[in-house]
Backbone as XML, in Angstrom:
<?xml version="1.0"?>
<chain id="A" units="angstrom">
  <residue number="1" name="GLN">
    <atom name="N" x="0.820" y="-1.153" z="-0.111"/>
    <atom name="CA" x="0.089" y="0.108" z="0.014"/>
    <atom name="C" x="1.030" y="1.156" z="0.245"/>
  </residue>
  <residue number="2" name="VAL">
    <atom name="N" x="0.548" y="2.294" z="-1.048"/>
    <atom name="CA" x="1.493" y="3.350" z="-1.160"/>
    <atom name="C" x="0.844" y="4.509" z="-0.054"/>
  </residue>
  <residue number="3" name="ARG">
    <atom name="N" x="1.800" y="4.986" z="0.704"/>
    <atom name="CA" x="1.229" y="6.088" z="1.685"/>
    <atom name="C" x="2.357" y="6.866" z="1.509"/>
  </residue>
  <residue number="4" name="LEU">
    <atom name="N" x="1.833" y="8.265" z="1.565"/>
    <atom name="CA" x="2.569" y="9.408" z="1.654"/>
    <atom name="C" x="1.829" y="10.407" z="2.698"/>
  </residue>
  <residue number="5" name="VAL">
    <atom name="N" x="3.113" y="10.710" z="3.680"/>
    <atom name="CA" x="2.495" y="11.225" z="5.038"/>
    <atom name="C" x="3.290" y="12.741" z="5.222"/>
  </residue>
  <residue number="6" name="GLN">
    <atom name="N" x="2.549" y="13.800" z="5.220"/>
    <atom name="CA" x="3.223" y="15.031" z="5.111"/>
    <atom name="C" x="3.093" y="15.490" z="6.590"/>
  </residue>
  <residue number="7" name="SER">
    <atom name="N" x="4.466" y="16.241" z="6.636"/>
    <atom name="CA" x="4.507" y="17.013" z="8.074"/>
    <atom name="C" x="4.944" y="18.381" z="7.551"/>
  </residue>
  <residue number="8" name="GLY">
    <atom name="N" x="4.999" y="19.418" z="8.514"/>
    <atom name="CA" x="5.677" y="20.846" z="8.314"/>
    <atom name="C" x="4.492" y="21.739" z="7.923"/>
  </residue>
  <residue number="9" name="GLY">
    <atom name="N" x="4.702" y="22.978" z="7.332"/>
    <atom name="CA" x="3.730" y="23.886" z="7.198"/>
    <atom name="C" x="3.523" y="24.763" z="8.416"/>
  </residue>
  <residue number="10" name="GLY">
    <atom name="N" x="2.411" y="25.572" z="8.069"/>
    <atom name="CA" x="2.017" y="26.642" z="9.084"/>
    <atom name="C" x="2.123" y="27.744" z="8.863"/>
  </residue>
  <residue number="11" name="LEU">
    <atom name="N" x="1.773" y="28.647" z="9.827"/>
    <atom name="CA" x="1.776" y="30.240" z="9.711"/>
    <atom name="C" x="3.379" y="30.972" z="9.596"/>
  </residue>
  <residue number="12" name="VAL">
    <atom name="N" x="3.420" y="31.727" z="8.878"/>
    <atom name="CA" x="4.684" y="32.433" z="8.798"/>
    <atom name="C" x="4.490" y="33.920" z="8.309"/>
  </residue>
  <residue number="13" name="GLN">
    <atom name="N" x="5.532" y="34.717" z="8.551"/>
    <atom name="CA" x="5.360" y="36.203" z="8.110"/>
    <atom name="C" x="6.225" y="36.014" z="6.771"/>
  </residue>
  <residue number="14" name="ALA">
    <atom name="N" x="6.004" y="37.035" z="5.778"/>
    <atom name="CA" x="6.530" y="37.170" z="4.671"/>
    <atom name="C" x="8.091" y="37.433" z="4.933"/>
  </residue>
  <residue number="15" name="GLY">
    <atom name="N" x="8.967" y="36.586" z="4.202"/>
    <atom name="CA" x="10.130" y="36.539" z="4.326"/>
    <atom name="C" x="10.828" y="35.547" z="5.085"/>
  </residue>
  <residue number="16" name="GLY">
    <atom name="N" x="9.876" y="34.856" z="5.703"/>
    <atom name="CA" x="10.385" y="33.488" z="6.708"/>
    <atom name="C" x="10.569" y="32.473" z="5.881"/>
  </residue>
  <residue number="17" name="SER">
    <atom name="N" x="10.805" y="31.353" z="6.318"/>
    <atom name="CA" x="10.896" y="30.092" z="6.135"/>
    <atom name="C" x="10.225" y="29.002" z="6.752"/>
  </residue>
  <residue number="18" name="LEU">
    <atom name="N" x="9.848" y="27.825" z="5.930"/>
    <atom name="CA" x="9.443" y="26.741" z="6.223"/>
    <atom name="C" x="9.931" y="25.602" z="5.447"/>
  </residue>
  <residue number="19" name="ARG">
    <atom name="N" x="9.749" y="24.157" z="6.021"/>
    <atom name="CA" x="10.159" y="23.026" z="5.374"/>
    <atom name="C" x="9.144" y="22.187" z="5.594"/>
  </residue>
  <residue number="20" name="LEU">
    <atom name="N" x="8.667" y="21.664" z="4.354"/>
    <atom name="CA" x="7.792" y="20.488" z="4.518"/>
    <atom name="C" x="8.572" y="19.119" z="4.288"/>
  </residue>
  <residue number="21" name="SER">
    <atom name="N" x="7.945" y="18.239" z="4.794"/>
    <atom name="CA" x="8.200" y="16.797" z="4.497"/>
    <atom name="C" x="7.281" y="16.096" z="4.049"/>
  </residue>
  <residue number="22" name="CYS">
    <atom name="N" x="7.775" y="14.887" z="3.507"/>
    <atom name="CA" x="6.627" y="14.038" z="2.937"/>
    <atom name="C" x="7.469" y="12.278" z="3.295"/>
  </residue>
  <residue number="23" name="THR">
    <atom name="N" x="6.954" y="11.637" z="4.156"/>
    <atom name="CA" x="7.545" y="10.197" z="4.241"/>
    <atom name="C" x="6.780" y="9.394" z="3.288"/>
  </residue>
  <residue number="24" name="THR">
    <atom name="N" x="7.410" y="8.483" z="2.767"/>
    <atom name="CA" x="6.659" y="7.473" z="1.890"/>
    <atom name="C" x="6.955" y="6.190" z="2.132"/>
  </residue>
  <residue number="25" name="SER">
    <atom name="N" x="6.110" y="5.380" z="1.864"/>
    <atom name="CA" x="6.187" y="3.901" z="1.961"/>
    <atom name="C" x="5.376" y="3.354" z="1.111"/>
  </residue>
  <residue number="26" name="GLY">
    <atom name="N" x="5.616" y="1.824" z="0.683"/>
    <atom name="CA" x="4.922" y="1.327" z="-0.348"/>
    <atom name="C" x="5.525" y="1.389" z="-1.609"/>
  </residue>
  <residue number="27" name="ILE">
    <atom name="N" x="6.548" y="1.933" z="-1.864"/>
    <atom name="CA" x="7.102" y="2.028" z="-3.024"/>
    <atom name="C" x="8.618" y="2.150" z="-2.813"/>
  </residue>
  <residue number="28" name="ASN">
    <atom name="N" x="9.361" y="1.782" z="-4.020"/>
    <atom name="CA" x="10.859" y="1.959" z="-3.806"/>
    <atom name="C" x="11.160" y="3.143" z="-4.405"/>
  </residue>
  <residue number="29" name="PHE">
    <atom name="N" x="11.099" y="4.304" z="-3.299"/>
    <atom name="CA" x="11.222" y="5.646" z="-3.209"/>
    <atom name="C" x="12.491" y="6.061" z="-4.310"/>
  </residue>
  <residue number="30" name="LYS">
    <atom name="N" x="13.614" y="5.597" z="-4.117"/>
    <atom name="CA" x="14.742" y="6.123" z="-4.978"/>
    <atom name="C" x="14.528" y="6.119" z="-6.285"/>
  </residue>
  <residue number="31" name="ILE">
    <atom name="N" x="13.616" y="5.157" z="-7.044"/>
    <atom name="CA" x="13.689" y="5.245" z="-8.375"/>
    <atom name="C" x="12.363" y="5.917" z="-9.133"/>
  </residue>
  <residue number="32" name="HIS">
    <atom name="N" x="11.575" y="6.642" z="-7.995"/>
    <atom name="CA" x="10.493" y="7.361" z="-8.403"/>
    <atom name="C" x="10.563" y="8.845" z="-8.243"/>
  </residue>
  <residue number="33" name="THR">
    <atom name="N" x="10.061" y="9.625" z="-9.421"/>
    <atom name="CA" x="10.205" y="11.024" z="-9.525"/>
    <atom name="C" x="9.116" y="11.338" z="-8.161"/>
  </residue>
  <residue number="34" name="MET">
    <atom name="N" x="9.587" y="12.399" z="-7.754"/>
    <atom name="CA" x="8.479" y="12.916" z="-6.701"/>
    <atom name="C" x="8.302" y="14.262" z="-6.756"/>
  </residue>
  <residue number="35" name="ASN">
    <atom name="N" x="7.104" y="14.721" z="-6.439"/>
    <atom name="CA" x="6.739" y="16.312" z="-6.862"/>
    <atom name="C" x="5.952" y="16.840" z="-5.545"/>
  </residue>
  <residue number="36" name="TRP">
    <atom name="N" x="6.092" y="18.036" z="-5.492"/>
    <atom name="CA" x="5.443" y="19.061" z="-4.765"/>
    <atom name="C" x="4.516" y="19.943" z="-5.493"/>
  </residue>
  <residue number="37" name="TYR">
    <atom name="N" x="3.153" y="19.638" z="-5.156"/>
    <atom name="CA" x="2.329" y="20.770" z="-5.764"/>
    <atom name="C" x="1.604" y="21.543" z="-4.864"/>
  </residue>
  <residue number="38" name="ARG">
    <atom name="N" x="0.781" y="22.692" z="-5.104"/>
    <atom name="CA" x="0.424" y="23.459" z="-4.211"/>
    <atom name="C" x="-1.092" y="23.889" z="-4.959"/>
  </residue>
  <residue number="39" name="GLN">
    <atom name="N" x="-2.188" y="24.214" z="-4.064"/>
    <atom name="CA" x="-3.452" y="24.747" z="-4.257"/>
    <atom name="C" x="-4.106" y="25.907" z="-3.526"/>
  </residue>
  <residue number="40" name="ALA">
    <atom name="N" x="-3.845" y="27.091" z="-4.130"/>
    <atom name="CA" x="-4.420" y="28.263" z="-3.415"/>
    <atom name="C" x="-5.929" y="28.240" z="-3.348"/>
  </residue>
  <residue number="41" name="PRO">
    <atom name="N" x="-6.600" y="28.974" z="-2.693"/>
    <atom name="CA" x="-8.188" y="29.084" z="-2.619"/>
    <atom name="C" x="-8.533" y="29.410" z="-3.954"/>
  </residue>
  <residue number="42" name="GLY">
    <atom name="N" x="-9.540" y="28.614" z="-4.703"/>
    <atom name="CA" x="-9.978" y="29.078" z="-5.513"/>
    <atom name="C" x="-9.294" y="28.666" z="-6.919"/>
  </residue>
  <residue number="43" name="ASN">
    <atom name="N" x="-8.135" y="28.175" z="-6.705"/>
    <atom name="CA" x="-7.168" y="27.899" z="-7.713"/>
    <atom name="C" x="-7.110" y="26.495" z="-8.132"/>
  </residue>
  <residue number="44" name="GLN">
    <atom name="N" x="-6.642" y="26.057" z="-9.127"/>
    <atom name="CA" x="-6.278" y="24.518" z="-9.489"/>
    <atom name="C" x="-4.927" y="24.203" z="-8.877"/>
  </residue>
  <residue number="45" name="ARG">
    <atom name="N" x="-4.819" y="22.855" z="-8.673"/>
    <atom name="CA" x="-3.571" y="22.367" z="-7.973"/>
    <atom name="C" x="-2.512" y="22.492" z="-8.936"/>
  </residue>
  <residue number="46" name="ASP">
    <atom name="N" x="-1.417" y="23.019" z="-8.903"/>
    <atom name="CA" x="-0.251" y="23.259" z="-9.859"/>
    <atom name="C" x="1.035" y="22.632" z="-9.208"/>
  </residue>
  <residue number="47" name="LEU">
    <atom name="N" x="1.878" y="22.191" z="-10.245"/>
    <atom name="CA" x="3.158" y="21.934" z="-9.793"/>
    <atom name="C" x="4.098" y="22.990" z="-9.360"/>
  </residue>
  <residue number="48" name="VAL">
    <atom name="N" x="4.861" y="22.618" z="-8.183"/>
    <atom name="CA" x="5.732" y="23.751" z="-7.767"/>
    <atom name="C" x="7.154" y="23.240" z="-8.134"/>
  </residue>
  <residue number="49" name="ALA">
    <atom name="N" x="7.319" y="22.048" z="-7.531"/>
    <atom name="CA" x="8.738" y="21.540" z="-7.758"/>
    <atom name="C" x="8.869" y="19.858" z="-8.074"/>
  </residue>
  <residue number="50" name="ARG">
    <atom name="N" x="9.790" y="19.324" z="-9.011"/>
    <atom name="CA" x="9.770" y="18.142" z="-9.157"/>
    <atom name="C" x="11.286" y="17.627" z="-9.027"/>
  </residue>
  <residue number="51" name="PHE">
    <atom name="N" x="11.475" y="16.384" z="-8.320"/>
    <atom name="CA" x="12.822" y="15.924" z="-8.234"/>
    <atom name="C" x="12.784" y="14.561" z="-8.914"/>
  </residue>
  <residue number="52" name="PHE">
    <atom name="N" x="13.637" y="14.321" z="-9.935"/>
    <atom name="CA" x="13.666" y="13.216" z="-10.752"/>
    <atom name="C" x="14.400" y="12.324" z="-10.263"/>
  </residue>
  <residue number="53" name="SER">
    <atom name="N" x="14.082" y="11.067" z="-10.534"/>
    <atom name="CA" x="15.008" y="9.892" z="-9.979"/>
    <atom name="C" x="16.504" y="9.798" z="-10.315"/>
  </residue>
  <residue number="54" name="ASN">
    <atom name="N" x="16.676" y="10.636" z="-11.419"/>
    <atom name="CA" x="18.091" y="10.648" z="-11.903"/>
    <atom name="C" x="18.806" y="11.957" z="-11.294"/>
  </residue>
  <residue number="55" name="GLY">
    <atom name="N" x="18.126" y="12.661" z="-10.436"/>
    <atom name="CA" x="18.656" y="13.748" z="-9.357"/>
    <atom name="C" x="18.677" y="14.951" z="-9.986"/>
  </residue>
  <residue number="56" name="THR">
    <atom name="N" x="18.042" y="15.148" z="-11.040"/>
    <atom name="CA" x="17.755" y="16.475" z="-11.471"/>
    <atom name="C" x="16.474" y="17.043" z="-10.754"/>
  </residue>
  <residue number="57" name="THR">
    <atom name="N" x="16.271" y="18.389" z="-10.944"/>
    <atom name="CA" x="15.213" y="18.993" z="-10.332"/>
    <atom name="C" x="14.673" y="20.233" z="-11.084"/>
  </residue>
  <residue number="58" name="ASN">
    <atom name="N" x="13.496" y="20.421" z="-11.076"/>
    <atom name="CA" x="13.007" y="21.818" z="-11.717"/>
    <atom name="C" x="12.022" y="22.258" z="-10.834"/>
  </residue>
  <residue number="59" name="TYR">
    <atom name="N" x="11.554" y="23.888" z="-11.192"/>
    <atom name="CA" x="10.748" y="24.590" z="-10.333"/>
    <atom name="C" x="10.059" y="25.377" z="-11.310"/>
  </residue>
  <residue number="60" name="ILE">
    <atom name="N" x="9.044" y="25.969" z="-10.794"/>
    <atom name="CA" x="8.173" y="26.942" z="-11.457"/>
    <atom name="C" x="8.855" y="28.149" z="-11.346"/>
  </residue>
  <residue number="61" name="ASP">
    <atom name="N" x="8.750" y="29.293" z="-12.115"/>
    <atom name="CA" x="9.549" y="30.482" z="-12.175"/>
    <atom name="C" x="9.331" y="31.200" z="-10.750"/>
  </residue>
  <residue number="62" name="SER">
    <atom name="N" x="8.013" y="31.183" z="-10.291"/>
    <atom name="CA" x="7.922" y="32.109" z="-9.108"/>
    <atom name="C" x="8.721" y="31.585" z="-7.908"/>
  </residue>
  <residue number="63" name="VAL">
    <atom name="N" x="9.150" y="30.116" z="-7.857"/>
    <atom name="CA" x="9.653" y="29.792" z="-6.600"/>
    <atom name="C" x="11.338" y="29.584" z="-6.788"/>
  </residue>
  <residue number="64" name="ALA">
    <atom name="N" x="11.518" y="29.492" z="-8.178"/>
    <atom name="CA" x="13.027" y="29.324" z="-8.260"/>
    <atom name="C" x="13.982" y="30.413" z="-7.792"/>
  </residue>
  <residue number="65" name="GLY">
    <atom name="N" x="14.910" y="29.584" z="-6.755"/>
    <atom name="CA" x="15.635" y="30.644" z="-6.174"/>
    <atom name="C" x="15.290" y="30.719" z="-4.635"/>
  </residue>
  <residue number="66" name="ARG">
    <atom name="N" x="14.140" y="30.419" z="-4.438"/>
    <atom name="CA" x="13.494" y="30.401" z="-3.182"/>
    <atom name="C" x="13.293" y="29.154" z="-2.509"/>
  </residue>
  <residue number="67" name="PHE">
    <atom name="N" x="12.824" y="28.203" z="-3.219"/>
    <atom name="CA" x="12.456" y="26.919" z="-2.955"/>
    <atom name="C" x="13.482" y="25.782" z="-3.138"/>
  </residue>
  <residue number="68" name="SER">
    <atom name="N" x="13.756" y="24.884" z="-2.418"/>
    <atom name="CA" x="14.741" y="23.752" z="-2.816"/>
    <atom name="C" x="14.151" y="22.421" z="-2.684"/>
  </residue>
  <residue number="69" name="ILE">
    <atom name="N" x="13.806" y="21.546" z="-3.400"/>
    <atom name="CA" x="13.552" y="20.147" z="-3.431"/>
    <atom name="C" x="14.410" y="19.169" z="-3.046"/>
  </residue>
  <residue number="70" name="THR">
    <atom name="N" x="14.750" y="18.581" z="-1.995"/>
    <atom name="CA" x="15.270" y="17.508" z="-1.830"/>
    <atom name="C" x="14.895" y="16.263" z="-1.512"/>
  </residue>
  <residue number="71" name="ARG">
    <atom name="N" x="15.668" y="15.241" z="-1.187"/>
    <atom name="CA" x="15.027" y="13.801" z="-0.775"/>
    <atom name="C" x="16.136" y="13.103" z="-0.118"/>
  </residue>
  <residue number="72" name="ASN">
    <atom name="N" x="15.740" y="12.210" z="0.893"/>
    <atom name="CA" x="16.686" y="11.252" z="1.475"/>
    <atom name="C" x="16.207" y="10.004" z="0.751"/>
  </residue>
  <residue number="73" name="ASN">
    <atom name="N" x="16.854" y="9.520" z="0.342"/>
    <atom name="CA" x="16.535" y="8.193" z="-0.310"/>
    <atom name="C" x="16.656" y="7.055" z="0.764"/>
  </residue>
  <residue number="74" name="ALA">
    <atom name="N" x="17.640" y="7.384" z="1.643"/>
    <atom name="CA" x="17.897" y="6.154" z="2.743"/>
    <atom name="C" x="16.733" y="5.994" z="3.850"/>
  </residue>
  <residue number="75" name="ARG">
    <atom name="N" x="16.050" y="7.193" z="3.682"/>
    <atom name="CA" x="14.913" y="7.403" z="4.822"/>
    <atom name="C" x="13.491" y="7.559" z="4.060"/>
  </residue>
  <residue number="76" name="ASN">
    <atom name="N" x="13.494" y="7.412" z="2.761"/>
    <atom name="CA" x="12.297" y="7.539" z="1.979"/>
    <atom name="C" x="11.456" y="9.097" z="2.464"/>
  </residue>
  <residue number="77" name="ILE">
    <atom name="N" x="12.292" y="10.016" z="2.280"/>
    <atom name="CA" x="11.545" y="11.449" z="2.684"/>
    <atom name="C" x="11.724" y="12.440" z="1.664"/>
  </residue>
  <residue number="78" name="LEU">
    <atom name="N" x="10.940" y="12.921" z="1.237"/>
    <atom name="CA" x="11.162" y="14.397" z="0.313"/>
    <atom name="C" x="10.988" y="15.580" z="1.145"/>
  </residue>
  <residue number="79" name="TYR">
    <atom name="N" x="11.636" y="16.506" z="0.755"/>
    <atom name="CA" x="11.584" y="17.814" z="1.322"/>
    <atom name="C" x="11.165" y="18.953" z="0.381"/>
  </residue>
  <residue number="80" name="LEU">
    <atom name="N" x="10.709" y="19.812" z="1.151"/>
    <atom name="CA" x="10.537" y="21.270" z="0.174"/>
    <atom name="C" x="11.040" y="22.418" z="1.144"/>
  </residue>
  <residue number="81" name="GLN">
    <atom name="N" x="12.153" y="22.791" z="1.007"/>
    <atom name="CA" x="12.678" y="23.940" z="2.037"/>
    <atom name="C" x="12.135" y="25.437" z="1.224"/>
  </residue>
  <residue number="82" name="MET">
    <atom name="N" x="11.637" y="25.899" z="1.883"/>
    <atom name="CA" x="10.577" y="27.133" z="1.348"/>
    <atom name="C" x="11.180" y="28.457" z="2.006"/>
  </residue>
  <residue number="83" name="ASN">
    <atom name="N" x="12.007" y="29.326" z="1.556"/>
    <atom name="CA" x="12.867" y="30.656" z="2.000"/>
    <atom name="C" x="12.032" y="31.704" z="1.096"/>
  </residue>
  <residue number="84" name="ASN">
    <atom name="N" x="12.330" y="32.818" z="2.126"/>
    <atom name="CA" x="11.847" y="34.147" z="1.572"/>
    <atom name="C" x="10.522" y="33.764" z="1.231"/>
  </residue>
  <residue number="85" name="LEU">
    <atom name="N" x="9.422" y="33.503" z="2.034"/>
    <atom name="CA" x="8.275" y="33.125" z="1.527"/>
    <atom name="C" x="7.437" y="34.590" z="1.159"/>
  </residue>
  <residue number="86" name="GLU">
    <atom name="N" x="6.488" y="34.578" z="0.274"/>
    <atom name="CA" x="5.530" y="35.631" z="-0.080"/>
    <atom name="C" x="4.369" y="35.345" z="0.170"/>
  </residue>
  <residue number="87" name="SER">
    <atom name="N" x="3.475" y="36.176" z="0.352"/>
    <atom name="CA" x="1.929" y="35.939" z="0.429"/>
    <atom name="C" x="1.294" y="35.171" z="-0.594"/>
  </residue>
  <residue number="88" name="GLU">
    <atom name="N" x="2.177" y="35.094" z="-1.602"/>
    <atom name="CA" x="1.607" y="34.438" z="-2.761"/>
    <atom name="C" x="1.704" y="32.990" z="-2.829"/>
  </residue>
  <residue number="89" name="ASP">
    <atom name="N" x="2.546" y="32.553" z="-1.726"/>
    <atom name="CA" x="2.903" y="31.282" z="-1.711"/>
    <atom name="C" x="1.815" y="30.531" z="-0.674"/>
  </residue>
  <residue number="90" name="THR">
    <atom name="N" x="1.023" y="31.355" z="-0.017"/>
    <atom name="CA" x="-0.312" y="30.567" z="0.549"/>
    <atom name="C" x="-0.816" y="29.547" z="0.022"/>
  </residue>
  <residue number="91" name="ALA">
    <atom name="N" x="-1.075" y="28.453" z="0.322"/>
    <atom name="CA" x="-1.716" y="27.245" z="-0.357"/>
    <atom name="C" x="-1.630" y="26.033" z="0.430"/>
  </residue>
  <residue number="92" name="VAL">
    <atom name="N" x="-2.365" y="25.081" z="-0.012"/>
    <atom name="CA" x="-2.330" y="23.815" z="0.476"/>
    <atom name="C" x="-1.403" y="23.271" z="-0.459"/>
  </residue>
  <residue number="93" name="TYR">
    <atom name="N" x="-0.195" y="22.429" z="0.320"/>
    <atom name="CA" x="1.034" y="21.820" z="-0.502"/>
    <atom name="C" x="0.792" y="20.456" z="-0.256"/>
  </residue>
  <residue number="94" name="TYR">
    <atom name="N" x="0.883" y="19.772" z="-1.591"/>
    <atom name="CA" x="0.888" y="18.275" z="-1.588"/>
    <atom name="C" x="2.018" y="17.730" z="-2.298"/>
  </residue>
  <residue number="95" name="CYS">
    <atom name="N" x="2.364" y="16.420" z="-1.645"/>
    <atom name="CA" x="3.474" y="15.868" z="-2.477"/>
    <atom name="C" x="3.044" y="14.504" z="-3.142"/>
  </residue>
  <residue number="96" name="ASN">
    <atom name="N" x="3.360" y="14.085" z="-4.139"/>
    <atom name="CA" x="2.972" y="13.335" z="-5.093"/>
    <atom name="C" x="3.703" y="12.330" z="-5.641"/>
  </residue>
  <residue number="97" name="THR">
    <atom name="N" x="3.405" y="11.582" z="-6.217"/>
    <atom name="CA" x="4.229" y="10.438" z="-6.934"/>
    <atom name="C" x="3.093" y="9.608" z="-7.765"/>
  </residue>
  <residue number="98" name="HIS">
    <atom name="N" x="4.065" y="8.797" z="-8.644"/>
    <atom name="CA" x="2.943" y="7.855" z="-9.564"/>
    <atom name="C" x="3.402" y="6.482" z="-9.235"/>
  </residue>
  <residue number="99" name="TYR">
    <atom name="N" x="2.631" y="5.652" z="-9.259"/>
    <atom name="CA" x="3.174" y="4.165" z="-8.913"/>
    <atom name="C" x="2.207" y="3.231" z="-9.751"/>
  </residue>
  <residue number="100" name="LYS">
    <atom name="N" x="2.925" y="2.365" z="-10.643"/>
    <atom name="CA" x="1.854" y="1.629" z="-11.682"/>
    <atom name="C" x="0.910" y="2.458" z="-12.380"/>
  </residue>
  <residue number="101" name="GLY">
    <atom name="N" x="1.341" y="3.693" z="-12.893"/>
    <atom name="CA" x="0.422" y="4.522" z="-13.670"/>
    <atom name="C" x="-0.733" y="5.234" z="-12.801"/>
  </residue>
  <residue number="102" name="ALA">
    <atom name="N" x="-0.819" y="5.239" z="-11.569"/>
    <atom name="CA" x="-1.688" y="5.689" z="-10.832"/>
    <atom name="C" x="-1.060" y="6.695" z="-9.893"/>
  </residue>
  <residue number="103" name="PRO">
    <atom name="N" x="-1.690" y="8.116" z="-9.596"/>
    <atom name="CA" x="-1.192" y="9.172" z="-8.856"/>
    <atom name="C" x="-1.273" y="8.976" z="-7.450"/>
  </residue>
  <residue number="104" name="TYR">
    <atom name="N" x="-0.493" y="9.291" z="-6.699"/>
    <atom name="CA" x="-0.742" y="9.100" z="-5.035"/>
    <atom name="C" x="-0.534" y="10.426" z="-4.598"/>
  </residue>
  <residue number="105" name="TRP">
    <atom name="N" x="-1.248" y="10.883" z="-3.552"/>
    <atom name="CA" x="-1.007" y="12.399" z="-2.994"/>
    <atom name="C" x="-0.979" y="12.191" z="-1.582"/>
  </residue>
  <residue number="106" name="GLY">
    <atom name="N" x="-0.177" y="13.100" z="-0.940"/>
    <atom name="CA" x="-0.237" y="13.190" z="0.347"/>
    <atom name="C" x="-1.459" y="13.889" z="0.690"/>
  </residue>
  <residue number="107" name="PRO">
    <atom name="N" x="-1.750" y="13.982" z="2.168"/>
    <atom name="CA" x="-3.117" y="14.731" z="2.583"/>
    <atom name="C" x="-3.195" y="16.147" z="2.456"/>
  </residue>
  <residue number="108" name="GLY">
    <atom name="N" x="-2.012" y="16.623" z="2.202"/>
    <atom name="CA" x="-1.707" y="18.258" z="2.028"/>
    <atom name="C" x="-1.504" y="18.764" z="3.240"/>
  </residue>
  <residue number="109" name="THR">
    <atom name="N" x="-1.044" y="19.897" z="3.390"/>
    <atom name="CA" x="-0.579" y="20.629" z="4.519"/>
    <atom name="C" x="-0.598" y="22.099" z="4.313"/>
  </residue>
  <residue number="110" name="HIS">
    <atom name="N" x="-1.043" y="22.878" z="5.235"/>
    <atom name="CA" x="-1.316" y="24.193" z="4.908"/>
    <atom name="C" x="-0.197" y="25.223" z="5.028"/>
  </residue>
  <residue number="111" name="VAL">
    <atom name="N" x="-0.012" y="26.092" z="4.050"/>
    <atom name="CA" x="1.183" y="27.283" z="4.361"/>
    <atom name="C" x="0.430" y="28.478" z="4.236"/>
  </residue>
  <residue number="112" name="THR">
    <atom name="N" x="0.518" y="29.419" z="5.490"/>
    <atom name="CA" x="0.046" y="30.548" z="5.341"/>
    <atom name="C" x="1.076" y="31.605" z="5.475"/>
  </residue>
  <residue number="113" name="VAL">
    <atom name="N" x="1.079" y="32.535" z="4.728"/>
    <atom name="CA" x="2.150" y="33.586" z="4.711"/>
    <atom name="C" x="1.500" y="34.956" z="4.866"/>
  </residue>
  <residue number="114" name="SER">
    <atom name="N" x="1.806" y="35.347" z="6.163"/>
    <atom name="CA" x="1.015" y="36.921" z="6.280"/>
    <atom name="C" x="1.925" y="37.804" z="5.886"/>
  </residue>
  <residue number="115" name="SER">
    <atom name="N" x="1.332" y="38.849" z="5.283"/>
    <atom name="CA" x="2.054" y="40.133" z="4.909"/>
    <atom name="C" x="2.248" y="41.129" z="5.861"/>
  </residue>
</chain>
């Protein structure tokens, strides 16, 4: 059974930092591409950052240089370090992967940035 369990998030002032974690089980973590998405109120769920199994990463333009996606393959944990947060980063953040063609999602964690 594939499980993604998230932690982190919360309320922070603009310019502050937060770190999100996503602990996975049920998959061979190190061979899977892992993603962070976010969904702001009234908006669709959008990709924020991606960590490919080959070690490469990419980010949407609005977070590049501020966010960092990393992974600990020994502990099956995906991270999203978010620095210099802006009010526009306020959203529910989800970790995501695919297994046997099906998407799997974490439960989501709220990030609120006050200006």
